[in-house]
mmCIF file of C-alpha atoms and ligand atoms in Angstrom:
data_model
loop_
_atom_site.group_PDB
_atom_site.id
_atom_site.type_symbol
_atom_site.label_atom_id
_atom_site.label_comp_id
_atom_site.label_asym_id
_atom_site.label_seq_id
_atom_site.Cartn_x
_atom_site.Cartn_y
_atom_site.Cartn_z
ATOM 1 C CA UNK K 259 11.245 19.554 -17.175
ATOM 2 C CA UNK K 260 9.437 17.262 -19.248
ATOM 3 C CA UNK K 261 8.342 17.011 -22.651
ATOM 4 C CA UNK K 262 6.592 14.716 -25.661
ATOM 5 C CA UNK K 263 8.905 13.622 -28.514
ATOM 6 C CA UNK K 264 7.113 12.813 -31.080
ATOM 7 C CA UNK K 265 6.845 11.849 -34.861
ATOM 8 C CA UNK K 266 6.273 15.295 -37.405
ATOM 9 C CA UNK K 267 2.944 13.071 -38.726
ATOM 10 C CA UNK K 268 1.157 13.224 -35.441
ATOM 11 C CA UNK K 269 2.725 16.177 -33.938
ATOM 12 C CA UNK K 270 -0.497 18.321 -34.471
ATOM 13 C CA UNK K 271 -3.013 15.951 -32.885
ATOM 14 C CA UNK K 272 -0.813 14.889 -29.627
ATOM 15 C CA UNK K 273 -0.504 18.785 -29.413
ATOM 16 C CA UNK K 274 -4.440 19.646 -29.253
ATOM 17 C CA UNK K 275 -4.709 16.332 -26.947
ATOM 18 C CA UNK K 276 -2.177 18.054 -24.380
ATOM 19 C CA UNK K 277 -3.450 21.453 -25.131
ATOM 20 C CA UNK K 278 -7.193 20.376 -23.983
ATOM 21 C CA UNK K 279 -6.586 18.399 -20.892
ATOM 22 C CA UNK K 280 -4.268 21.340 -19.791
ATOM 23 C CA UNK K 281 -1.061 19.205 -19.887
ATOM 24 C CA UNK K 282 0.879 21.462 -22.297
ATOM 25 C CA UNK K 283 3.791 23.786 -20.471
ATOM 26 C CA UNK K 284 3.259 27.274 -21.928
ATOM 27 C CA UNK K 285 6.079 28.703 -20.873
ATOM 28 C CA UNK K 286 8.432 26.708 -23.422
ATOM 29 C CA UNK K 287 8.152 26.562 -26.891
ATOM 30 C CA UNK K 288 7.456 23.660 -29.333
ATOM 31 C CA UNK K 289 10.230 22.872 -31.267
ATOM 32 C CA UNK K 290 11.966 20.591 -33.637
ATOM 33 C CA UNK K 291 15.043 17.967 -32.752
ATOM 34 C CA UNK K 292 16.769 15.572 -34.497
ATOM 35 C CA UNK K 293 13.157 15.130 -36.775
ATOM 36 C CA UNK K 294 11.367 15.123 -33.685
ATOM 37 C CA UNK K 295 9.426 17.746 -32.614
ATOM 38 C CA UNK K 296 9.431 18.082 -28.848
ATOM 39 C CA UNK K 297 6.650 19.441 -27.008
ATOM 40 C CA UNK K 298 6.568 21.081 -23.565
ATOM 41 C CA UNK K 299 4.402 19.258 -20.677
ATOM 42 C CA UNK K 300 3.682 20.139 -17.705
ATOM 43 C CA UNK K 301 5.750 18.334 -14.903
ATOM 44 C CA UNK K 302 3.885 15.215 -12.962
ATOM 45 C CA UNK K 303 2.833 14.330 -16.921
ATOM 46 C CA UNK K 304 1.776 10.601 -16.625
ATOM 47 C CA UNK K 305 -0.562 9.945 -19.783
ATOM 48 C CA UNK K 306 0.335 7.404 -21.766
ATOM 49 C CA UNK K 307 0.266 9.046 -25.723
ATOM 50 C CA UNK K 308 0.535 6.127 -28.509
ATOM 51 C CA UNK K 309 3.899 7.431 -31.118
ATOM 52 C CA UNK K 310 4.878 10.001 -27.985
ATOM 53 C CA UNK K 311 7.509 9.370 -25.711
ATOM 54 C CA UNK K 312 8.474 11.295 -22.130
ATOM 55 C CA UNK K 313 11.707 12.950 -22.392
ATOM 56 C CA UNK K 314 13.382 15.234 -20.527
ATOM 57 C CA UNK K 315 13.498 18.429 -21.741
ATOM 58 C CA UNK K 316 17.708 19.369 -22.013
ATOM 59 C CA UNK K 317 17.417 22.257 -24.369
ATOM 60 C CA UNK K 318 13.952 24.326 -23.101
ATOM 61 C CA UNK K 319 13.411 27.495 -24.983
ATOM 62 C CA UNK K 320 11.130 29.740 -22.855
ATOM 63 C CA UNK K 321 8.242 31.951 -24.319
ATOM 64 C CA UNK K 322 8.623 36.293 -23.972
ATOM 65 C CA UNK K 323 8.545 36.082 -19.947
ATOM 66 C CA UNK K 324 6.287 37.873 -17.861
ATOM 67 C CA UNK K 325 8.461 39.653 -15.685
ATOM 68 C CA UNK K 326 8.272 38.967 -12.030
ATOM 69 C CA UNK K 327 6.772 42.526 -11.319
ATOM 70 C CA UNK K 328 3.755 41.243 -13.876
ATOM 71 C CA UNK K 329 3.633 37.686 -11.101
ATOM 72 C CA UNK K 330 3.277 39.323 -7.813
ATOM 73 C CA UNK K 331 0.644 41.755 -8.920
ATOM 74 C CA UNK K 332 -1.831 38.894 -10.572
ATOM 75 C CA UNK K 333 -1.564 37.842 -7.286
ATOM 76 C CA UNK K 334 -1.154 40.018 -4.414
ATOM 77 C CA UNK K 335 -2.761 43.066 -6.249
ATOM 78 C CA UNK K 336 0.207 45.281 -6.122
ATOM 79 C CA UNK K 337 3.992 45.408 -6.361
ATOM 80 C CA UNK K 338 5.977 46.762 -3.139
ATOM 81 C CA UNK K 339 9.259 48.384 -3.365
ATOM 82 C CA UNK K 340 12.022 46.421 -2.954
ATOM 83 C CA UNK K 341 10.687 43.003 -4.082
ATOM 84 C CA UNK K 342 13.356 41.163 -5.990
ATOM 85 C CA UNK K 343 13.702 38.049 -7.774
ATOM 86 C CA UNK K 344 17.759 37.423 -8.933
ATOM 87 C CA UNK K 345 18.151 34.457 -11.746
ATOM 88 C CA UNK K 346 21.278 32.438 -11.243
ATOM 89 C CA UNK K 347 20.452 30.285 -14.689
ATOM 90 C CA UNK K 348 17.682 27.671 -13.302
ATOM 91 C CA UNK K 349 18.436 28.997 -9.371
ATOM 92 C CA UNK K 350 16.416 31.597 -7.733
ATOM 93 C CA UNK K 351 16.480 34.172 -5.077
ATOM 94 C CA UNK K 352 13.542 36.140 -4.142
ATOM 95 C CA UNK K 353 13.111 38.951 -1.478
ATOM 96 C CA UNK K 354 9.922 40.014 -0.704
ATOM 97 C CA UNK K 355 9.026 42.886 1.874
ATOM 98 C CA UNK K 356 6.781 41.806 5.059
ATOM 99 C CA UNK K 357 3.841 42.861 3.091
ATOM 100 C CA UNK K 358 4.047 39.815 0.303
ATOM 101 C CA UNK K 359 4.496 37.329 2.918
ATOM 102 C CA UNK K 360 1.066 36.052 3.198
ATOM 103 C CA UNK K 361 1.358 35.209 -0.719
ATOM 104 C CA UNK K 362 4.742 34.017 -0.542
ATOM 105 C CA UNK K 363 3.695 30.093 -1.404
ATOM 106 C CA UNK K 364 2.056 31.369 -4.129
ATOM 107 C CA UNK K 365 3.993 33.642 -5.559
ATOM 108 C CA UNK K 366 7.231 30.765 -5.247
ATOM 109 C CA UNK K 367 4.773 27.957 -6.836
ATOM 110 C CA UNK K 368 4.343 30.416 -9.378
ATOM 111 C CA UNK K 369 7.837 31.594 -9.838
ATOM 112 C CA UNK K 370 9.008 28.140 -10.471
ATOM 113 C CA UNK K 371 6.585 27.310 -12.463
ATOM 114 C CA UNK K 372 7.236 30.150 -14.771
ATOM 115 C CA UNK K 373 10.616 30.110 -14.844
ATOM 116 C CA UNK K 374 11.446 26.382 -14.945
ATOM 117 C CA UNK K 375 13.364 26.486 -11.311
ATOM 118 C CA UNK K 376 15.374 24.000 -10.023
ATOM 119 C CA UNK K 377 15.421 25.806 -6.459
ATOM 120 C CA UNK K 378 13.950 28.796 -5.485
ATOM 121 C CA UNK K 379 15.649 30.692 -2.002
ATOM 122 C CA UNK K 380 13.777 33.283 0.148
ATOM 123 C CA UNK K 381 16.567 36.051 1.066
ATOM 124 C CA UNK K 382 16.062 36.696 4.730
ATOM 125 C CA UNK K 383 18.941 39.224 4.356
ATOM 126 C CA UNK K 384 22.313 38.790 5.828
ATOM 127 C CA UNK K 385 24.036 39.719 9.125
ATOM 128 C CA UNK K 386 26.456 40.303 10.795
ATOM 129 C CA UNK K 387 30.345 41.494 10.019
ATOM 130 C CA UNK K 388 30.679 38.731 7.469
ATOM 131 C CA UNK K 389 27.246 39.751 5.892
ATOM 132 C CA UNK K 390 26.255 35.830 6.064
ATOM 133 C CA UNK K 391 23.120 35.627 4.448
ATOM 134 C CA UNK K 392 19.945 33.542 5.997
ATOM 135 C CA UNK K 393 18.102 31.800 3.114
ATOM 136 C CA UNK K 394 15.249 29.887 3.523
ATOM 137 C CA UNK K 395 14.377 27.030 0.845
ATOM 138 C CA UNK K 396 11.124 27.452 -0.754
ATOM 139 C CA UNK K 397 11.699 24.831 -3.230
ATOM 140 C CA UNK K 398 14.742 22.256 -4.018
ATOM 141 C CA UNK K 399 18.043 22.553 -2.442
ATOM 142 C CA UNK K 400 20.441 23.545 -5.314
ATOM 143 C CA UNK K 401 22.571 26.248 -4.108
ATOM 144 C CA UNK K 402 26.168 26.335 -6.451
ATOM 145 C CA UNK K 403 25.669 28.894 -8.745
ATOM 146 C CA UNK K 404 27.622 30.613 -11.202
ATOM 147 C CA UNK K 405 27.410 33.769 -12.171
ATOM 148 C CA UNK K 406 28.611 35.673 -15.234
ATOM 149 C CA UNK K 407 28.875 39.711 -15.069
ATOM 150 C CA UNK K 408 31.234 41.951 -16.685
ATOM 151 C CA UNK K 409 33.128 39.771 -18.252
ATOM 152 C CA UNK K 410 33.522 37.920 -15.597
ATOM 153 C CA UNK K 411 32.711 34.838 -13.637
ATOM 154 C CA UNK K 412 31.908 33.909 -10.404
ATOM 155 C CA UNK K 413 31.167 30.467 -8.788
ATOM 156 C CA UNK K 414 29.830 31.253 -4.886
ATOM 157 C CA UNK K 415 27.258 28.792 -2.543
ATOM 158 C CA UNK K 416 24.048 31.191 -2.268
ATOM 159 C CA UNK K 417 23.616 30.096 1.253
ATOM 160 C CA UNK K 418 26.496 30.552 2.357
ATOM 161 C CA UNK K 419 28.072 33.490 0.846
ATOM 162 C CA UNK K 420 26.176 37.217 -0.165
ATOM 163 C CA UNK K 421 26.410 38.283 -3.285
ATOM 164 C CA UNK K 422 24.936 41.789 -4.501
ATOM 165 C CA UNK K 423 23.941 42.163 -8.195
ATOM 166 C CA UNK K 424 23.152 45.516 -7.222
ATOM 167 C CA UNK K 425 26.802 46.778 -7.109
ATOM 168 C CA UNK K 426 27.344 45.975 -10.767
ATOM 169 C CA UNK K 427 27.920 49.099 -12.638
ATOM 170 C CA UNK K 428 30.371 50.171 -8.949
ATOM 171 C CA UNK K 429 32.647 47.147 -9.575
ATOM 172 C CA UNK K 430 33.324 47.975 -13.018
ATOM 173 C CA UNK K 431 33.961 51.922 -12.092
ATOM 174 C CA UNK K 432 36.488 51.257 -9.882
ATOM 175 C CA UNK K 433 38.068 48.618 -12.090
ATOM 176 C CA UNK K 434 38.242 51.497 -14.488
ATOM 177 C CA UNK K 435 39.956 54.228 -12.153
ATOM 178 C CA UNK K 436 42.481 51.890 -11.661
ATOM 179 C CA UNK K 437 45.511 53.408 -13.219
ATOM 180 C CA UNK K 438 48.533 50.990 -14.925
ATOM 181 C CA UNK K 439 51.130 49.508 -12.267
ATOM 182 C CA UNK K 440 49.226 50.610 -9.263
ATOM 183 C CA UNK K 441 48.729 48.417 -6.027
ATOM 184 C CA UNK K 442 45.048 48.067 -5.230
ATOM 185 C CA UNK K 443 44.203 46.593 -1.225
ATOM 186 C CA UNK K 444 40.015 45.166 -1.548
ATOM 187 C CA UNK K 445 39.949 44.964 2.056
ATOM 188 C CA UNK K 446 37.115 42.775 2.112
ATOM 189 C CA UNK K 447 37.180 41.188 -0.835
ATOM 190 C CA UNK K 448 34.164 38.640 -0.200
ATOM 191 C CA UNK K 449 33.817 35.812 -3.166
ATOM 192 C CA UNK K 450 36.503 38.382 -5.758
ATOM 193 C CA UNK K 451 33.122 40.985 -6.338
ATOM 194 C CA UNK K 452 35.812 43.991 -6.503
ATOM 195 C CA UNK K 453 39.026 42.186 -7.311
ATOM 196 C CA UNK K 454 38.601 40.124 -10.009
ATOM 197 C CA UNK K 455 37.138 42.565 -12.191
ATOM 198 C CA UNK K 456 39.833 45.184 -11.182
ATOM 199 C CA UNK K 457 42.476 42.514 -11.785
ATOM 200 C CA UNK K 458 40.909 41.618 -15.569
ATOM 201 C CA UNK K 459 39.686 45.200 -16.800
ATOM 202 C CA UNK K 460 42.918 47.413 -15.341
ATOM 203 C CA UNK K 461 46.518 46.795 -15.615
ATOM 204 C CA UNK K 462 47.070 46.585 -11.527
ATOM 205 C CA UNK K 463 50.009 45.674 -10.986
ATOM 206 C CA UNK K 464 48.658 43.582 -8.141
ATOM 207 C CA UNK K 465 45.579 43.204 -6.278
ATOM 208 C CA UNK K 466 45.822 42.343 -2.636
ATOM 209 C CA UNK K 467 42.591 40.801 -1.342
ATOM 210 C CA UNK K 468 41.258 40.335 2.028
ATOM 211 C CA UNK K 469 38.921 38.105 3.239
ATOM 212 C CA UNK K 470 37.657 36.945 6.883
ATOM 213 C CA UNK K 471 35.387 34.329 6.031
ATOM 214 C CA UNK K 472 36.463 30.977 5.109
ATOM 215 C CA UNK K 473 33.652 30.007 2.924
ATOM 216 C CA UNK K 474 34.101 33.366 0.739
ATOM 217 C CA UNK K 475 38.201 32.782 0.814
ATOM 218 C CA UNK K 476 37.549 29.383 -0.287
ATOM 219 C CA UNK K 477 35.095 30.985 -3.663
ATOM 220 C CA UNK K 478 37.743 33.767 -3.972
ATOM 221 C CA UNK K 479 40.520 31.133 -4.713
ATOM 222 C CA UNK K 480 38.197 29.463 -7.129
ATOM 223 C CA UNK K 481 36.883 32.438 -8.862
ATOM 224 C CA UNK K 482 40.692 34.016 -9.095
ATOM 225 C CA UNK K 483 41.501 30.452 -10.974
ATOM 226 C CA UNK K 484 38.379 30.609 -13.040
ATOM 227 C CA UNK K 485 38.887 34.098 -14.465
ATOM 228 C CA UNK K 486 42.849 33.112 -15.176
ATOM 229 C CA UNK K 487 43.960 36.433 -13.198
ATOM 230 C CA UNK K 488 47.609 36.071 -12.182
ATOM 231 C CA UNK K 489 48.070 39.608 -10.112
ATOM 232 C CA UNK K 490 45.867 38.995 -7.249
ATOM 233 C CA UNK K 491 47.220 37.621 -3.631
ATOM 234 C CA UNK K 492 44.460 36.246 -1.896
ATOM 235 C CA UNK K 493 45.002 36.783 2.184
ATOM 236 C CA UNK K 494 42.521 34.814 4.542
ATOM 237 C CA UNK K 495 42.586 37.080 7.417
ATOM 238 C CA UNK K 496 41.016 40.029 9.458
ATOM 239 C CA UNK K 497 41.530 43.720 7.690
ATOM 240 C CA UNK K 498 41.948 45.074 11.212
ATOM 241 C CA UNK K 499 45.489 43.058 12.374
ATOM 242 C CA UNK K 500 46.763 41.994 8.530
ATOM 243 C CA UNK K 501 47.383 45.267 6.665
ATOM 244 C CA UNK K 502 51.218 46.345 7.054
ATOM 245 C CA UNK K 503 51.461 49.985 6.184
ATOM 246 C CA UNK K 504 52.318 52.389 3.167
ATOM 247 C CA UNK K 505 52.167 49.726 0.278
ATOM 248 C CA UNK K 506 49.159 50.443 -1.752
ATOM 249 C CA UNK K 507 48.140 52.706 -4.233
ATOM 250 C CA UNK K 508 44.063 52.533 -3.878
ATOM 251 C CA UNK K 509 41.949 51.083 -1.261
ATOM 252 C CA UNK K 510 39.070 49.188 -1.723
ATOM 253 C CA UNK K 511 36.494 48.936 1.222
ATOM 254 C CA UNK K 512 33.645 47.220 -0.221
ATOM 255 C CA UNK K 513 31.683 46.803 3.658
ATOM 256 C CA UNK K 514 28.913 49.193 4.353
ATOM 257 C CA UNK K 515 29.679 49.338 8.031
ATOM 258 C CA UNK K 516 33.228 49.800 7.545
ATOM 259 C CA UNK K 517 33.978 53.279 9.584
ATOM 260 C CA UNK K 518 36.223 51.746 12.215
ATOM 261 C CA UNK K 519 38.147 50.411 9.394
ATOM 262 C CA UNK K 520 38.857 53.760 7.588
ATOM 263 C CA UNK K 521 41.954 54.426 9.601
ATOM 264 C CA UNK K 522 43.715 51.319 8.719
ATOM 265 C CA UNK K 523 43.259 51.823 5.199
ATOM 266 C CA UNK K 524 44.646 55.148 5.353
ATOM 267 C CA UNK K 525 47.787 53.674 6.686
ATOM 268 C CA UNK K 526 48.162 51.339 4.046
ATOM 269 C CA UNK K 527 48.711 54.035 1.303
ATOM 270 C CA UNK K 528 51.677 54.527 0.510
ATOM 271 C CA UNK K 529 52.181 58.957 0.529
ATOM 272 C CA UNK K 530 49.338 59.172 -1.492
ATOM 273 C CA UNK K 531 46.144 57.196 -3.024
ATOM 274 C CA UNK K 532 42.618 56.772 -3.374
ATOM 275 C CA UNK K 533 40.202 55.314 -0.829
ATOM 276 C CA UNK K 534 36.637 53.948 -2.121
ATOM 277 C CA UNK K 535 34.853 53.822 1.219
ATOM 278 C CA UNK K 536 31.113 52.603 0.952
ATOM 279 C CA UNK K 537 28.704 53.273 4.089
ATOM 280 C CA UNK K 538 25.038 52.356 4.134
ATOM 281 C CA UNK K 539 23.835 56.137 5.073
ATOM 282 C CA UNK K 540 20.021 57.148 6.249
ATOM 283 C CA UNK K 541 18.687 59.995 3.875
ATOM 284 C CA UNK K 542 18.645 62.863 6.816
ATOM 285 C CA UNK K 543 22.535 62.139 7.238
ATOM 286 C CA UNK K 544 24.210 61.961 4.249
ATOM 287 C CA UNK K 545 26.880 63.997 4.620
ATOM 288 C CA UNK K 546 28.056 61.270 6.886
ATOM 289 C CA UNK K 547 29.973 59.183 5.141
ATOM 290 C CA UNK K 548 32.550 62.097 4.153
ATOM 291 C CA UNK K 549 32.377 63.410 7.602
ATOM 292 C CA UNK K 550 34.013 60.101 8.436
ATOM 293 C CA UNK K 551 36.269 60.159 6.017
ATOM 294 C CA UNK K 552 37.487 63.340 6.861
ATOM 295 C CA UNK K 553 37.842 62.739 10.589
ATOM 296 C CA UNK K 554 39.571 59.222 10.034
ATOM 297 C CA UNK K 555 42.243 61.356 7.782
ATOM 298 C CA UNK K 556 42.949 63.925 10.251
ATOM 299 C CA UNK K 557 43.382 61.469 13.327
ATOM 300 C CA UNK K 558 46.078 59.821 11.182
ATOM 301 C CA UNK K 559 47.661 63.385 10.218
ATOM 302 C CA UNK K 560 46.949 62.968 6.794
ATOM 303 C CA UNK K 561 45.039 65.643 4.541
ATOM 304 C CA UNK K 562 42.354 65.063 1.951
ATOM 305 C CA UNK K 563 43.021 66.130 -1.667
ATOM 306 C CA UNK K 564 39.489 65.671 -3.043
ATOM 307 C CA UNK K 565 36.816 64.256 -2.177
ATOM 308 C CA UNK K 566 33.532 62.976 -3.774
ATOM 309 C CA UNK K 567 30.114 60.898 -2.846
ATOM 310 C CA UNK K 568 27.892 58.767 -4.984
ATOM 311 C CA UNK K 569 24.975 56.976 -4.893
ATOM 312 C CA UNK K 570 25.440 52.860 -5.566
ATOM 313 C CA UNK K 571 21.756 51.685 -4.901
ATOM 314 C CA UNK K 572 19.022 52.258 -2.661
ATOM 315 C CA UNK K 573 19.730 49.870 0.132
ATOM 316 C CA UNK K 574 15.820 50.164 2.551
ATOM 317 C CA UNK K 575 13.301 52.960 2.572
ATOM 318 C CA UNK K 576 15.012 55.836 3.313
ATOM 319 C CA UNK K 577 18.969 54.570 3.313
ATOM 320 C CA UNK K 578 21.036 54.796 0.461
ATOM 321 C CA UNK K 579 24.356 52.608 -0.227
ATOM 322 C CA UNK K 580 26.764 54.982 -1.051
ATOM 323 C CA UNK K 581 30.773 55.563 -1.825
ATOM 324 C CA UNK K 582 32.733 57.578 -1.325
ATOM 325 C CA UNK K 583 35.993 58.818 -3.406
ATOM 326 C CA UNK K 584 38.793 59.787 -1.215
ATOM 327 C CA UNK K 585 42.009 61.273 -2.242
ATOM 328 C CA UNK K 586 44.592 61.548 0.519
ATOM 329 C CA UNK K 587 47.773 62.336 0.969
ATOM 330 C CA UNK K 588 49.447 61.105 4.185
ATOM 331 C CA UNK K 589 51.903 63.965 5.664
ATOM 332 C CA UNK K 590 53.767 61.224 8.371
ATOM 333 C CA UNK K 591 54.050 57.858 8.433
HETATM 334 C C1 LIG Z 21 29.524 43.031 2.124
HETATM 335 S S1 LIG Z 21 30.586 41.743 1.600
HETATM 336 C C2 LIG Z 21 31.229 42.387 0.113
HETATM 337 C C3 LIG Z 21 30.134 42.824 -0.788
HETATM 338 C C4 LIG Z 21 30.627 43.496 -2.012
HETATM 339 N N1 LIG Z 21 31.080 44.811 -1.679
HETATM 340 C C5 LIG Z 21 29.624 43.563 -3.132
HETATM 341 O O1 LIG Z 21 29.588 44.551 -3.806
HETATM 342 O O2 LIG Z 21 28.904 42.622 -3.391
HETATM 343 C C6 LIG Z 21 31.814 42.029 2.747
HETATM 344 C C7 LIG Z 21 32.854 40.941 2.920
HETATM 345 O O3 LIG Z 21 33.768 41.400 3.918
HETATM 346 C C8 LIG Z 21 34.163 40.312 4.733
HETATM 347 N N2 LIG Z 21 34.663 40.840 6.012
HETATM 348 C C9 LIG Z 21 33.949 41.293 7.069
HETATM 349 N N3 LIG Z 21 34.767 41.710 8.053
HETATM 350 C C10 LIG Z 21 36.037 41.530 7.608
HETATM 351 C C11 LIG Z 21 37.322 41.781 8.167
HETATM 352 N N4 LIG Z 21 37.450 42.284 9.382
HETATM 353 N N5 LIG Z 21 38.410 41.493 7.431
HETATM 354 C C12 LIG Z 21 38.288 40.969 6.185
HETATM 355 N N6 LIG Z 21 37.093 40.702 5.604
HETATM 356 C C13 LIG Z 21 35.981 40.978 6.301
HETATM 357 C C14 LIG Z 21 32.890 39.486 4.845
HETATM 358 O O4 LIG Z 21 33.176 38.158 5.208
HETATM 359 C C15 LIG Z 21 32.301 39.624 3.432
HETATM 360 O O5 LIG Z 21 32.744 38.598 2.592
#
């Protein structure tokens, strides 16, 4: 992002030069540096000012934002339901339902404009088992990120690994229920979404996490050094062949399509424990997800205690992403 350093004495006239030939960048402030005062232009500037000098603008401090709700509306009339743009600092991820599509160069150019982007991303959702996301670059190619929720931080590549900011207020819920000295199993622990807030904001003893993927084992090692947590044992390997049994305390299944899963994390309890098991669950079915968890228990001989549902976040018209809170106790091992 560039800007005009200039001298206090002329700072009003380069100002109402820039301001006329519609050079100025409205979206960052003027401000003052060093005796300088620094003054937004627009990228591509090339006029040559006399007492103003091109710099590059390190410290930008951005006007009230319109909010990307306010964006898509100036200029595809309306604002859909489950349009999303996620802010990773200067890195951004937009989703935008079929019906924004024929606006979608628009609304990016504008995005980035507004926001002072480095690289925007369309989110072409994810897929599969690992949940591997498909993004498609709009604009630049930066894709590192770091993120900071909760007290805590998490470094992940955006193409290569999902994250959901969605699941916020979840992560920190369960880090709470998490009582001192227990064993907690995050069966699929992605990037460290579940475990490295349970292993900062409880007193786990230890947090076993799981992970298939290489590219998310290789951000859960890094985000486990980042946020100094000594508890947690990072396993790269498949939930369904690496869980021994009877060892854990709580369970952890952070995948919404998870059900063939449920019996193995049943067996991993020791006599008794919690399982948080999330399903993505279709409106008209939604006693689903404890139906499951129910039938999984009594295959494996073991009886529920109690037994709850809530709502995460809507996940698509119609489908909720829900968990559910299961405590069982396991009658034979
Ligand atoms: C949906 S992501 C986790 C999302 C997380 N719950 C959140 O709130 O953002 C699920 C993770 O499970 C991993 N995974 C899928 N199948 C697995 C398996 N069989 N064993 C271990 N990990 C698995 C995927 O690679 C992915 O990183």
């Amino acid at each position: 992002m560039k800007a005009l350093r200039v001298r206090k004495e002329i700072a009003e006239e380069v100002r109402r030069k820039v301001e006329r030939l519609g050079l100025k960048d409205r979206s960052r402030r003027i401000r003052f540096e060093d005796g300088y005062v620094i003054i937004p232009v627009v990228d591509g500037f090339d006029l040559e000012i006399e007492g103003a000098e091109v710099v590059e603008d390190a410290n930008p401090v951005f006007r009230e934002r319109r909010n990307f709700r306010e964006i898509v509306e100036s200029i595809a009339g309306h604002y859909p339901r489950y349009a999303d743009l996620k802010l990773f600092g200067r890195v951004g991820v937009m989703k935008l339902p079929g019906e924004l599509m024929g606006y979608r160069d628009r609304i990016a150019e504008e995005v980035v404009r507004h926001y002072g982007l480095k690289a925007l991303w369309l989110d072409r959702g994810r897929h599969g088992m690992l949940r591997k996301p498909e993004m498609e670059p709009l604009f630049g190619d930066e894709s590192m990120v770091e993120h900071r929720e909760n007290g805590c931080v998490f470094r992940f590549d955006l193409t290569k690994v999902m994250y959901s900011q969605g699941n916020q207020y979840e992560k920190m819920r369960v880090a709470r229920l998490v009582g001192d000295g227990e064993v907690v199993l995050d069966m699929f622990a992605g990037i460290g979404y579940f475990t490295i807030p349970v292993a900062k904001h409880s007193r786990a003893r230890r947090v076993y996490a799981v992970e298939i993927n290489p590219d998310s084992y290789f951000f859960l090692l890094e985000n486990v050094r980042l946020n100094g947590v000594r508890n947690v044992v990072p396993i790269l390997g498949d939930s369904m062949h690496v869980i021994p049994e009877s060892f854990a305390d709580r369970v952890i299944m952070g995948h919404i399509y998870a059900e063939q899963f449920l019996q193995n994390a049943i067996s991993a309890l020791r006599d008794e424990g919690w399982v948080h098991y999330h399903e993505a669950v279709p409106v008209r079915v939604l006693e689903r997800p404890v139906e499951r968890v129910r039938r999984a228990a009594e295959r494996m001989g073991a009886r529920v205690i109690e037994i709850g549902m809530r709502k995460v976040k809507n996940y698509a018209p119609n489908v909720l992403h829900v968990v559910v809170d299961a405590r069982i106790k396991r009658l034979s091992k």
